[in-house]
Amino acid sequence: LLLAVEDPWARLGSGGATLNALLVAAEHLSARAGCTVVTSDVLREARILILHMGRDFSFDDCGRAFTCLPVEEPGAPAEALVCNLDSLLGTMTHRLCVGSPPGVWVCSTDMLLTVPSAPEIDWDGFQGVRVIAVPGSQAYARNHGVYLADEQGLVRDIIYKGTEAQIQQCAGPDGTVPLVCGVVFFSSDAAEQLLATHVVPPLDACTYMGLDSGAPPIQLSLFFDIVLCMAGGMTEEDFVKGGGDAIVRSARSVLWTALRAFPLSVACIPDASYDYMTTSASDHICSLTLLPGSASHFRFCKTAHSHVDQPWLLEDGSSVTNCLLEGAVRLAAGSVIQHCHLQGPLEIGPGCLLSGLAAGSSPALQGCPLRDVVLQGHHVWLHDLPCRVFTLTGRLDDWQSPADEATYLNVPWAEFFHRTGIREGDLWDAEMPRRSRCLLSARLFPVLHACEALGLEDVLWLLAPAVVAGERLVRWRAAWRMSWQELLPCLDKAAELGARRALFFLQGQHKVRRVLLGRQDSSLLPLTRSAVHEGYHEAVLGTLDEVASTAGDAGIAARALACIADVLGCMARGEGGLRSGPAANREWASAFGRLESGDIAGGVRELAAERQKWMSRPALLVRAARHYEGAEQILIRQAVMSSCQFVTVGQAELPPLGHWVQVVCPARLDLSGGWSDTPPITYEHGGAVVDVAVLVDGCRPIGARVRRISEPELRLVSLGGTPQSEAAVELVCRELEHLQDYCQPHAPGALLKAAFICTQVVQFPSQKPLRAQLMESFGGGFEVHTWSKLPHGSGLGTSSILAGAVMASLYRAAGKAASTESLIHAVLHLEQRLTTGGGWQDQVGGLVPGIKIGRSKAQLPLRVEVEKIPVPDGFTQTLNDHLLLVYTGKTRLARNLLQDVVRNWYARLPSAVQNADALVSNAEECAQALRQGNLPLIGKCLDRYWQQKKCMAPGCEPLAVGCMMDALRPYVYGQCLAGAGGGGFLYVLTKGPRQKEALQQILTKTEGLGNFSIHSIEVDTGGFSVEVVGCDPK
């Protein structure tokens, strides 16, 4: 329940405001509980936090609570400015309130409070009221409140602006004193008693009910009227007498009776710090530029939520928050800019605070060096007329000191009058007493002019030398001017917050360009969520369209399209179905066609036009998001196909007609690094995967054979599990149209059709019919047989290795020769044409013999380089003895896993970026462990790899697999599901050698596993073989 509670009177005081807020909260909770009257029973189990907004603040039109801090939270779900209220909410929720019983916390928002870690406050057997204190120096305490406590931590007295002797009395052994920091906790018993006083006069006047009943107003302090009555050193007489007028004395008497019985204890938080937000500009600038203790849960940064064209012009010790600084804007140390859109060249010296200035103010500032001044733009309402007003003061000025003793713009008033020609009579009425003439009441700031628009120059001239001042003085005198005191009630907070929001999303659009064009690993998803929530999604979509169409780079454009899909997904607000799904609706075909043809700008324009028709409801938004992901896949394909240049095909002897060319391949185990080989991660981040080619149950399980036949046709035969099995699927292609569905992975024979096209045995598309092509080039057609002994979704790289086997046999049967490196890149190309979009680790694992690490750099064209890993003598046999393969009986569906991984990568979720780093470093560590022949260390890498896979693709560990892994854990060094996970094969590195029977027994005894089987594996050091085997392959 979140309530914004208005005080019934203007000067109610913190005590009265607390009582009123408690009443309103109890009333709402009573209504929720179905009661018809306010009942204090609702406070029994309630946890309530009352935040006091405090008075107006000279340096932020929205008050101290909404003063923005120079902070970014990269881990936050939505991107937003962080204000003091957020900081205090975080401190209360995650630090101070941890472990506290039900009750009411009260917290002021007029201070910066830093609590590095949750202080272990002891709440055992707690009763009464507890105040929170922060250690401070005795010098600081002279202008603040301190607690005087006894040995047991019970408060004896609260001393405000005490004498040196009084303050000394409060000091602990280290010389610090417990400062009052504006935080109090009332147990539910104490809160009930406090609430009960709202019906007793004169305290009824503190609440809105009193206002509505006609009670006379009263002003009470939380600390000196409510909390103080429970201090042990107070007597009733002293307490009641200290109440000033009769009404307050009467109120104090009621409070004494109600609350006196409750113990008042203090908890002093040892490493916390507290800064009251004073009206001193020096203090305020200091608090925003000096880094608070790094232990704070927020870290201050130099630029927060800002776009700065030339960040090197900002000196260390300066601070920029929610700004757009274009061109050369130089900012000295010890200066702060907030909520400004400025255009250089500008020079801002030390000791300045600039706030609320729009781009139109820049010309007036150019050539006007600033130093030690506070310059603010304000939104004000003047009798239904919205205006912009500028105020200018000096860093050292005091708002309330009489003019005779004070400064304006850091110089004595007399000197200011002499330099500008302004007279006292211009600023204060003749009848105003001299002691009341101060900066707060000086009518300095022009608000309206009869015939001219006012601007920043109408206050900047106040800094100018006497020569310039003359001509400006006349215009200044002719304007209607107001003092800060008169401006305060006219401030338009809604317009100010609106302007801050607009500027936040304007700099956000610059951030989108900066992150995408600079290929930065920052996530734009939090900004996307904020933009959708605040209604700025159209602006963000426009920026993304612009980046995608003008970047001139398929990789950047693909990420921009992925970001558009995220915006559309966020707009659906969790409704409208799953993000992953089909993306081949005819309405989008024309835009897709343009992208396929290489016209990225035209394609992006057509996508944007089509998108407008899909914005009306969640289901359509989700479908549009899927099509944007489909469009992004087209661009990923184009990027990956750059690897074609590493495919070189030579000539070889054409085998005789009818002679089979047979290729058999091992399976592969990925020991570390998988997912880092997946486009676009592999060419945007760089990848490294450790793979082993393996025999399963003593044989190579994957194979293909091809022969030329006299009929000009393509016979495509998919056998069962072995070369001798019956045909499972048979297909004959006699026309080019029969190859048309080669890019639909689920179409019959799609992989084999794609192989004919990618090896360029068949030209497609072509004017020349298929039969003519085959007769001209080869004097006939081809027959292809493929097989795999491994179940579907095994995780052992079957489909990519099979693609490699088919291409190797096809090249050879067509009289061509391709190296293993060429085949690795050819399979990448084929899988992009097939639109399954896989990485490169499977073919590296199955086509290169033994144990190796494949690597790709963060660049295009995509090139995979393979390094064989040398292992100690006899270690290959040791691996064979300790590696086992367990078929889990679960099949996986990797398609959506892949879409999720790519989506999270393009969103640059911090977890995805960190995980990509970790995958690559774990692969290098695993390679090192293999070189050393260190089984326990390899096992550690496997376990870590499995955690990384689960982080990359949550949901890839079915329940039964989790049970299986738990049962095996005591007997293995490490274990991991092969491939993407989700099912298929589990490989384990056992502590003892040859443990097949032992594991069989363990798993048989484990419940809920279903249909598992255990297989032996051994490292295949020979690799795949290509042989021409004559007419009868059997």
mmCIF file with all atom_site columns, C-alpha atoms in Angstrom, residues 637-790:
data_model
loop_
_atom_site.group_PDB
_atom_site.id
_atom_site.type_symbol
_atom_site.label_atom_id
_atom_site.label_alt_id
_atom_site.label_comp_id
_atom_site.label_asym_id
_atom_site.label_entity_id
_atom_site.label_seq_id
_atom_site.pdbx_PDB_ins_code
_atom_site.Cartn_x
_atom_site.Cartn_y
_atom_site.Cartn_z
_atom_site.occupancy
_atom_site.B_iso_or_equiv
_atom_site.pdbx_formal_charge
_atom_site.auth_seq_id
_atom_site.auth_comp_id
_atom_site.auth_asym_id
_atom_site.auth_atom_id
_atom_site.pdbx_PDB_model_num
ATOM 1   C CA . ARG A 1 637 ? 23.071 -15.023 -41.391 1.00 0.00 ? 637 ARG A CA 1
ATOM 2   C CA . GLN A 1 638 ? 24.672 -12.445 -43.655 1.00 0.00 ? 638 GLN A CA 1
ATOM 3   C CA . ALA A 1 639 ? 27.348 -11.722 -41.042 1.00 0.00 ? 639 ALA A CA 1
ATOM 4   C CA . VAL A 1 640 ? 28.140 -15.430 -40.541 1.00 0.00 ? 640 VAL A CA 1
ATOM 5   C CA . MET A 1 641 ? 28.225 -16.091 -44.278 1.00 0.00 ? 641 MET A CA 1
ATOM 6   C CA . SER A 1 642 ? 31.306 -13.875 -44.384 1.00 0.00 ? 642 SER A CA 1
ATOM 7   C CA . SER A 1 643 ? 33.074 -17.073 -43.276 1.00 0.00 ? 643 SER A CA 1
ATOM 8   C CA . CYS A 1 644 ? 32.628 -18.428 -46.849 1.00 0.00 ? 644 CYS A CA 1
ATOM 9   C CA . GLN A 1 645 ? 35.903 -16.780 -47.770 1.00 0.00 ? 645 GLN A CA 1
ATOM 10  C CA . PHE A 1 646 ? 37.680 -19.397 -45.653 1.00 0.00 ? 646 PHE A CA 1
ATOM 11  C CA . VAL A 1 647 ? 36.232 -22.236 -47.744 1.00 0.00 ? 647 VAL A CA 1
ATOM 12  C CA . THR A 1 648 ? 38.663 -23.251 -50.511 1.00 0.00 ? 648 THR A CA 1
ATOM 13  C CA . VAL A 1 649 ? 37.761 -26.130 -52.801 1.00 0.00 ? 649 VAL A CA 1
ATOM 14  C CA . GLY A 1 650 ? 40.336 -27.837 -54.998 1.00 0.00 ? 650 GLY A CA 1
ATOM 15  C CA . GLN A 1 651 ? 39.996 -30.368 -57.819 1.00 0.00 ? 651 GLN A CA 1
ATOM 16  C CA . ALA A 1 652 ? 40.177 -34.117 -57.247 1.00 0.00 ? 652 ALA A CA 1
ATOM 17  C CA . GLU A 1 653 ? 39.680 -37.173 -59.426 1.00 0.00 ? 653 GLU A CA 1
ATOM 18  C CA . LEU A 1 654 ? 36.006 -37.879 -60.225 1.00 0.00 ? 654 LEU A CA 1
ATOM 19  C CA . PRO A 1 655 ? 35.142 -41.310 -58.770 1.00 0.00 ? 655 PRO A CA 1
ATOM 20  C CA . PRO A 1 656 ? 33.646 -43.794 -61.286 1.00 0.00 ? 656 PRO A CA 1
ATOM 21  C CA . LEU A 1 657 ? 29.855 -43.791 -61.783 1.00 0.00 ? 657 LEU A CA 1
ATOM 22  C CA . GLY A 1 658 ? 28.132 -45.914 -59.163 1.00 0.00 ? 658 GLY A CA 1
ATOM 23  C CA . HIS A 1 659 ? 31.098 -45.930 -56.743 1.00 0.00 ? 659 HIS A CA 1
ATOM 24  C CA . TRP A 1 660 ? 30.180 -44.817 -53.232 1.00 0.00 ? 660 TRP A CA 1
ATOM 25  C CA . VAL A 1 661 ? 32.180 -42.180 -51.374 1.00 0.00 ? 661 VAL A CA 1
ATOM 26  C CA . GLN A 1 662 ? 31.669 -42.921 -47.686 1.00 0.00 ? 662 GLN A CA 1
ATOM 27  C CA . VAL A 1 663 ? 32.431 -40.652 -44.693 1.00 0.00 ? 663 VAL A CA 1
ATOM 28  C CA . VAL A 1 664 ? 32.067 -41.803 -41.081 1.00 0.00 ? 664 VAL A CA 1
ATOM 29  C CA . CYS A 1 665 ? 32.492 -39.376 -38.192 1.00 0.00 ? 665 CYS A CA 1
ATOM 30  C CA . PRO A 1 666 ? 32.860 -39.539 -34.424 1.00 0.00 ? 666 PRO A CA 1
ATOM 31  C CA . ALA A 1 667 ? 30.463 -37.658 -32.130 1.00 0.00 ? 667 ALA A CA 1
ATOM 32  C CA . ARG A 1 668 ? 31.771 -34.768 -30.050 1.00 0.00 ? 668 ARG A CA 1
ATOM 33  C CA . LEU A 1 669 ? 31.803 -33.861 -26.379 1.00 0.00 ? 669 LEU A CA 1
ATOM 34  C CA . ASP A 1 670 ? 31.980 -30.178 -25.485 1.00 0.00 ? 670 ASP A CA 1
ATOM 35  C CA . LEU A 1 671 ? 34.043 -29.955 -22.302 1.00 0.00 ? 671 LEU A CA 1
ATOM 36  C CA . SER A 1 672 ? 33.915 -26.153 -21.862 1.00 0.00 ? 672 SER A CA 1
ATOM 37  C CA . GLY A 1 673 ? 32.999 -22.919 -23.614 1.00 0.00 ? 673 GLY A CA 1
ATOM 38  C CA . GLY A 1 674 ? 29.911 -23.942 -25.618 1.00 0.00 ? 674 GLY A CA 1
ATOM 39  C CA . TRP A 1 675 ? 27.463 -21.076 -26.406 1.00 0.00 ? 675 TRP A CA 1
ATOM 40  C CA . SER A 1 676 ? 30.473 -18.763 -26.935 1.00 0.00 ? 676 SER A CA 1
ATOM 41  C CA . ASP A 1 677 ? 30.606 -20.211 -30.498 1.00 0.00 ? 677 ASP A CA 1
ATOM 42  C CA . THR A 1 678 ? 26.997 -19.166 -31.201 1.00 0.00 ? 678 THR A CA 1
ATOM 43  C CA . PRO A 1 679 ? 26.437 -16.235 -33.600 1.00 0.00 ? 679 PRO A CA 1
ATOM 44  C CA . PRO A 1 680 ? 26.288 -13.336 -32.845 1.00 0.00 ? 680 PRO A CA 1
ATOM 45  C CA . ILE A 1 681 ? 28.196 -13.976 -29.548 1.00 0.00 ? 681 ILE A CA 1
ATOM 46  C CA . THR A 1 682 ? 31.051 -15.635 -31.422 1.00 0.00 ? 682 THR A CA 1
ATOM 47  C CA . TYR A 1 683 ? 31.848 -12.587 -33.595 1.00 0.00 ? 683 TYR A CA 1
ATOM 48  C CA . GLU A 1 684 ? 30.750 -9.829  -31.184 1.00 0.00 ? 684 GLU A CA 1
ATOM 49  C CA . HIS A 1 685 ? 32.398 -11.196 -28.022 1.00 0.00 ? 685 HIS A CA 1
ATOM 50  C CA . GLY A 1 686 ? 34.749 -13.905 -29.279 1.00 0.00 ? 686 GLY A CA 1
ATOM 51  C CA . GLY A 1 687 ? 34.470 -17.600 -28.473 1.00 0.00 ? 687 GLY A CA 1
ATOM 52  C CA . ALA A 1 688 ? 36.548 -20.537 -27.237 1.00 0.00 ? 688 ALA A CA 1
ATOM 53  C CA . VAL A 1 689 ? 35.340 -24.159 -26.938 1.00 0.00 ? 689 VAL A CA 1
ATOM 54  C CA . VAL A 1 690 ? 37.190 -27.272 -25.790 1.00 0.00 ? 690 VAL A CA 1
ATOM 55  C CA . ASP A 1 691 ? 35.910 -30.293 -27.758 1.00 0.00 ? 691 ASP A CA 1
ATOM 56  C CA . VAL A 1 692 ? 36.738 -33.984 -27.910 1.00 0.00 ? 692 VAL A CA 1
ATOM 57  C CA . ALA A 1 693 ? 35.999 -36.298 -30.849 1.00 0.00 ? 693 ALA A CA 1
ATOM 58  C CA . VAL A 1 694 ? 34.594 -39.527 -29.355 1.00 0.00 ? 694 VAL A CA 1
ATOM 59  C CA . LEU A 1 695 ? 33.620 -43.064 -30.335 1.00 0.00 ? 695 LEU A CA 1
ATOM 60  C CA . VAL A 1 696 ? 30.337 -44.140 -28.707 1.00 0.00 ? 696 VAL A CA 1
ATOM 61  C CA . ASP A 1 697 ? 30.281 -47.806 -27.671 1.00 0.00 ? 697 ASP A CA 1
ATOM 62  C CA . GLY A 1 698 ? 33.396 -48.331 -29.764 1.00 0.00 ? 698 GLY A CA 1
ATOM 63  C CA . CYS A 1 699 ? 32.227 -46.907 -33.106 1.00 0.00 ? 699 CYS A CA 1
ATOM 64  C CA . ARG A 1 700 ? 31.808 -43.713 -35.103 1.00 0.00 ? 700 ARG A CA 1
ATOM 65  C CA . PRO A 1 701 ? 28.064 -43.140 -34.967 1.00 0.00 ? 701 PRO A CA 1
ATOM 66  C CA . ILE A 1 702 ? 27.494 -40.578 -37.769 1.00 0.00 ? 702 ILE A CA 1
ATOM 67  C CA . GLY A 1 703 ? 27.949 -41.089 -41.496 1.00 0.00 ? 703 GLY A CA 1
ATOM 68  C CA . ALA A 1 704 ? 27.024 -40.349 -45.101 1.00 0.00 ? 704 ALA A CA 1
ATOM 69  C CA . ARG A 1 705 ? 27.733 -41.837 -48.479 1.00 0.00 ? 705 ARG A CA 1
ATOM 70  C CA . VAL A 1 706 ? 27.255 -40.408 -51.963 1.00 0.00 ? 706 VAL A CA 1
ATOM 71  C CA . ARG A 1 707 ? 27.506 -41.908 -55.448 1.00 0.00 ? 707 ARG A CA 1
ATOM 72  C CA . ARG A 1 708 ? 26.882 -40.663 -58.940 1.00 0.00 ? 708 ARG A CA 1
ATOM 73  C CA . ILE A 1 709 ? 23.996 -42.295 -60.796 1.00 0.00 ? 709 ILE A CA 1
ATOM 74  C CA . SER A 1 710 ? 23.115 -42.210 -64.490 1.00 0.00 ? 710 SER A CA 1
ATOM 75  C CA . GLU A 1 711 ? 19.624 -40.641 -64.000 1.00 0.00 ? 711 GLU A CA 1
ATOM 76  C CA . PRO A 1 712 ? 19.826 -36.791 -63.825 1.00 0.00 ? 712 PRO A CA 1
ATOM 77  C CA . GLU A 1 713 ? 18.080 -36.584 -60.432 1.00 0.00 ? 713 GLU A CA 1
ATOM 78  C CA . LEU A 1 714 ? 18.904 -36.352 -56.745 1.00 0.00 ? 714 LEU A CA 1
ATOM 79  C CA . ARG A 1 715 ? 17.966 -39.349 -54.577 1.00 0.00 ? 715 ARG A CA 1
ATOM 80  C CA . LEU A 1 716 ? 18.004 -38.417 -50.896 1.00 0.00 ? 716 LEU A CA 1
ATOM 81  C CA . VAL A 1 717 ? 17.798 -41.331 -48.471 1.00 0.00 ? 717 VAL A CA 1
ATOM 82  C CA . SER A 1 718 ? 17.811 -41.020 -44.708 1.00 0.00 ? 718 SER A CA 1
ATOM 83  C CA . LEU A 1 719 ? 18.608 -44.449 -43.201 1.00 0.00 ? 719 LEU A CA 1
ATOM 84  C CA . GLY A 1 720 ? 17.853 -45.576 -39.659 1.00 0.00 ? 720 GLY A CA 1
ATOM 85  C CA . GLY A 1 721 ? 20.692 -45.889 -37.149 1.00 0.00 ? 721 GLY A CA 1
ATOM 86  C CA . THR A 1 722 ? 23.298 -47.694 -39.267 1.00 0.00 ? 722 THR A CA 1
ATOM 87  C CA . PRO A 1 723 ? 24.556 -47.861 -42.883 1.00 0.00 ? 723 PRO A CA 1
ATOM 88  C CA . GLN A 1 724 ? 22.822 -51.281 -43.159 1.00 0.00 ? 724 GLN A CA 1
ATOM 89  C CA . SER A 1 725 ? 19.373 -50.215 -41.910 1.00 0.00 ? 725 SER A CA 1
ATOM 90  C CA . GLU A 1 726 ? 16.258 -49.786 -43.965 1.00 0.00 ? 726 GLU A CA 1
ATOM 91  C CA . ALA A 1 727 ? 15.468 -46.389 -45.483 1.00 0.00 ? 727 ALA A CA 1
ATOM 92  C CA . ALA A 1 728 ? 13.429 -44.227 -43.117 1.00 0.00 ? 728 ALA A CA 1
ATOM 93  C CA . VAL A 1 729 ? 12.807 -41.341 -45.538 1.00 0.00 ? 729 VAL A CA 1
ATOM 94  C CA . GLU A 1 730 ? 13.371 -41.443 -49.310 1.00 0.00 ? 730 GLU A CA 1
ATOM 95  C CA . LEU A 1 731 ? 13.026 -38.433 -51.581 1.00 0.00 ? 731 LEU A CA 1
ATOM 96  C CA . VAL A 1 732 ? 13.708 -37.845 -55.285 1.00 0.00 ? 732 VAL A CA 1
ATOM 97  C CA . CYS A 1 733 ? 14.295 -34.313 -56.657 1.00 0.00 ? 733 CYS A CA 1
ATOM 98  C CA . ARG A 1 734 ? 13.968 -33.938 -60.433 1.00 0.00 ? 734 ARG A CA 1
ATOM 99  C CA . GLU A 1 735 ? 13.176 -30.207 -60.667 1.00 0.00 ? 735 GLU A CA 1
ATOM 100 C CA . LEU A 1 736 ? 14.784 -27.123 -59.084 1.00 0.00 ? 736 LEU A CA 1
ATOM 101 C CA . GLU A 1 737 ? 11.463 -26.347 -57.394 1.00 0.00 ? 737 GLU A CA 1
ATOM 102 C CA . HIS A 1 738 ? 11.887 -29.554 -55.386 1.00 0.00 ? 738 HIS A CA 1
ATOM 103 C CA . LEU A 1 739 ? 14.845 -27.835 -53.672 1.00 0.00 ? 739 LEU A CA 1
ATOM 104 C CA . GLN A 1 740 ? 12.875 -24.715 -52.837 1.00 0.00 ? 740 GLN A CA 1
ATOM 105 C CA . ASP A 1 741 ? 12.210 -25.667 -49.178 1.00 0.00 ? 741 ASP A CA 1
ATOM 106 C CA . TYR A 1 742 ? 15.928 -26.206 -48.426 1.00 0.00 ? 742 TYR A CA 1
ATOM 107 C CA . CYS A 1 743 ? 15.786 -23.317 -45.930 1.00 0.00 ? 743 CYS A CA 1
ATOM 108 C CA . GLN A 1 744 ? 12.947 -24.825 -43.851 1.00 0.00 ? 744 GLN A CA 1
ATOM 109 C CA . PRO A 1 745 ? 14.759 -27.077 -41.337 1.00 0.00 ? 745 PRO A CA 1
ATOM 110 C CA . HIS A 1 746 ? 11.733 -29.317 -40.764 1.00 0.00 ? 746 HIS A CA 1
ATOM 111 C CA . ALA A 1 747 ? 11.063 -29.940 -44.483 1.00 0.00 ? 747 ALA A CA 1
ATOM 112 C CA . PRO A 1 748 ? 11.983 -33.494 -45.605 1.00 0.00 ? 748 PRO A CA 1
ATOM 113 C CA . GLY A 1 749 ? 15.606 -33.677 -46.748 1.00 0.00 ? 749 GLY A CA 1
ATOM 114 C CA . ALA A 1 750 ? 16.242 -29.963 -46.081 1.00 0.00 ? 750 ALA A CA 1
ATOM 115 C CA . LEU A 1 751 ? 19.804 -30.539 -44.836 1.00 0.00 ? 751 LEU A CA 1
ATOM 116 C CA . LEU A 1 752 ? 20.720 -32.618 -47.914 1.00 0.00 ? 752 LEU A CA 1
ATOM 117 C CA . LYS A 1 753 ? 19.137 -30.088 -50.291 1.00 0.00 ? 753 LYS A CA 1
ATOM 118 C CA . ALA A 1 754 ? 21.066 -27.263 -48.583 1.00 0.00 ? 754 ALA A CA 1
ATOM 119 C CA . ALA A 1 755 ? 24.275 -29.315 -48.924 1.00 0.00 ? 755 ALA A CA 1
ATOM 120 C CA . PHE A 1 756 ? 23.849 -29.594 -52.740 1.00 0.00 ? 756 PHE A CA 1
ATOM 121 C CA . ILE A 1 757 ? 23.320 -25.832 -52.961 1.00 0.00 ? 757 ILE A CA 1
ATOM 122 C CA . CYS A 1 758 ? 26.154 -24.839 -50.571 1.00 0.00 ? 758 CYS A CA 1
ATOM 123 C CA . THR A 1 759 ? 28.708 -27.135 -52.271 1.00 0.00 ? 759 THR A CA 1
ATOM 124 C CA . GLN A 1 760 ? 27.565 -25.537 -55.567 1.00 0.00 ? 760 GLN A CA 1
ATOM 125 C CA . VAL A 1 761 ? 27.026 -28.998 -57.057 1.00 0.00 ? 761 VAL A CA 1
ATOM 126 C CA . VAL A 1 762 ? 23.642 -27.478 -57.947 1.00 0.00 ? 762 VAL A CA 1
ATOM 127 C CA . GLN A 1 763 ? 23.182 -23.776 -58.804 1.00 0.00 ? 763 GLN A CA 1
ATOM 128 C CA . PHE A 1 764 ? 20.045 -22.447 -57.102 1.00 0.00 ? 764 PHE A CA 1
ATOM 129 C CA . PRO A 1 765 ? 18.272 -20.288 -58.070 1.00 0.00 ? 765 PRO A CA 1
ATOM 130 C CA . SER A 1 766 ? 19.069 -20.727 -61.770 1.00 0.00 ? 766 SER A CA 1
ATOM 131 C CA . GLN A 1 767 ? 17.510 -20.364 -65.226 1.00 0.00 ? 767 GLN A CA 1
ATOM 132 C CA . LYS A 1 768 ? 18.973 -23.758 -66.107 1.00 0.00 ? 768 LYS A CA 1
ATOM 133 C CA . PRO A 1 769 ? 16.791 -26.751 -65.136 1.00 0.00 ? 769 PRO A CA 1
ATOM 134 C CA . LEU A 1 770 ? 18.178 -29.262 -62.645 1.00 0.00 ? 770 LEU A CA 1
ATOM 135 C CA . ARG A 1 771 ? 18.436 -32.118 -65.139 1.00 0.00 ? 771 ARG A CA 1
ATOM 136 C CA . ALA A 1 772 ? 20.432 -29.960 -67.585 1.00 0.00 ? 772 ALA A CA 1
ATOM 137 C CA . GLN A 1 773 ? 22.790 -28.809 -64.793 1.00 0.00 ? 773 GLN A CA 1
ATOM 138 C CA . LEU A 1 774 ? 23.446 -32.389 -63.640 1.00 0.00 ? 774 LEU A CA 1
ATOM 139 C CA . MET A 1 775 ? 23.968 -33.822 -67.148 1.00 0.00 ? 775 MET A CA 1
ATOM 140 C CA . GLU A 1 776 ? 26.326 -30.980 -68.176 1.00 0.00 ? 776 GLU A CA 1
ATOM 141 C CA . SER A 1 777 ? 28.529 -31.067 -65.101 1.00 0.00 ? 777 SER A CA 1
ATOM 142 C CA . PHE A 1 778 ? 28.429 -34.712 -63.991 1.00 0.00 ? 778 PHE A CA 1
ATOM 143 C CA . GLY A 1 779 ? 26.793 -36.806 -66.728 1.00 0.00 ? 779 GLY A CA 1
ATOM 144 C CA . GLY A 1 780 ? 24.061 -37.840 -64.287 1.00 0.00 ? 780 GLY A CA 1
ATOM 145 C CA . GLY A 1 781 ? 22.640 -37.323 -60.818 1.00 0.00 ? 781 GLY A CA 1
ATOM 146 C CA . PHE A 1 782 ? 23.519 -38.251 -57.237 1.00 0.00 ? 782 PHE A CA 1
ATOM 147 C CA . GLU A 1 783 ? 22.278 -40.591 -54.560 1.00 0.00 ? 783 GLU A CA 1
ATOM 148 C CA . VAL A 1 784 ? 22.940 -39.687 -50.913 1.00 0.00 ? 784 VAL A CA 1
ATOM 149 C CA . HIS A 1 785 ? 22.489 -41.903 -47.833 1.00 0.00 ? 785 HIS A CA 1
ATOM 150 C CA . THR A 1 786 ? 22.869 -40.570 -44.285 1.00 0.00 ? 786 THR A CA 1
ATOM 151 C CA . TRP A 1 787 ? 22.654 -42.234 -40.869 1.00 0.00 ? 787 TRP A CA 1
ATOM 152 C CA . SER A 1 788 ? 23.186 -41.617 -37.188 1.00 0.00 ? 788 SER A CA 1
ATOM 153 C CA . LYS A 1 789 ? 23.129 -44.121 -34.338 1.00 0.00 ? 789 LYS A CA 1
ATOM 154 C CA . LEU A 1 790 ? 22.443 -41.325 -31.876 1.00 0.00 ? 790 LEU A CA 1
#
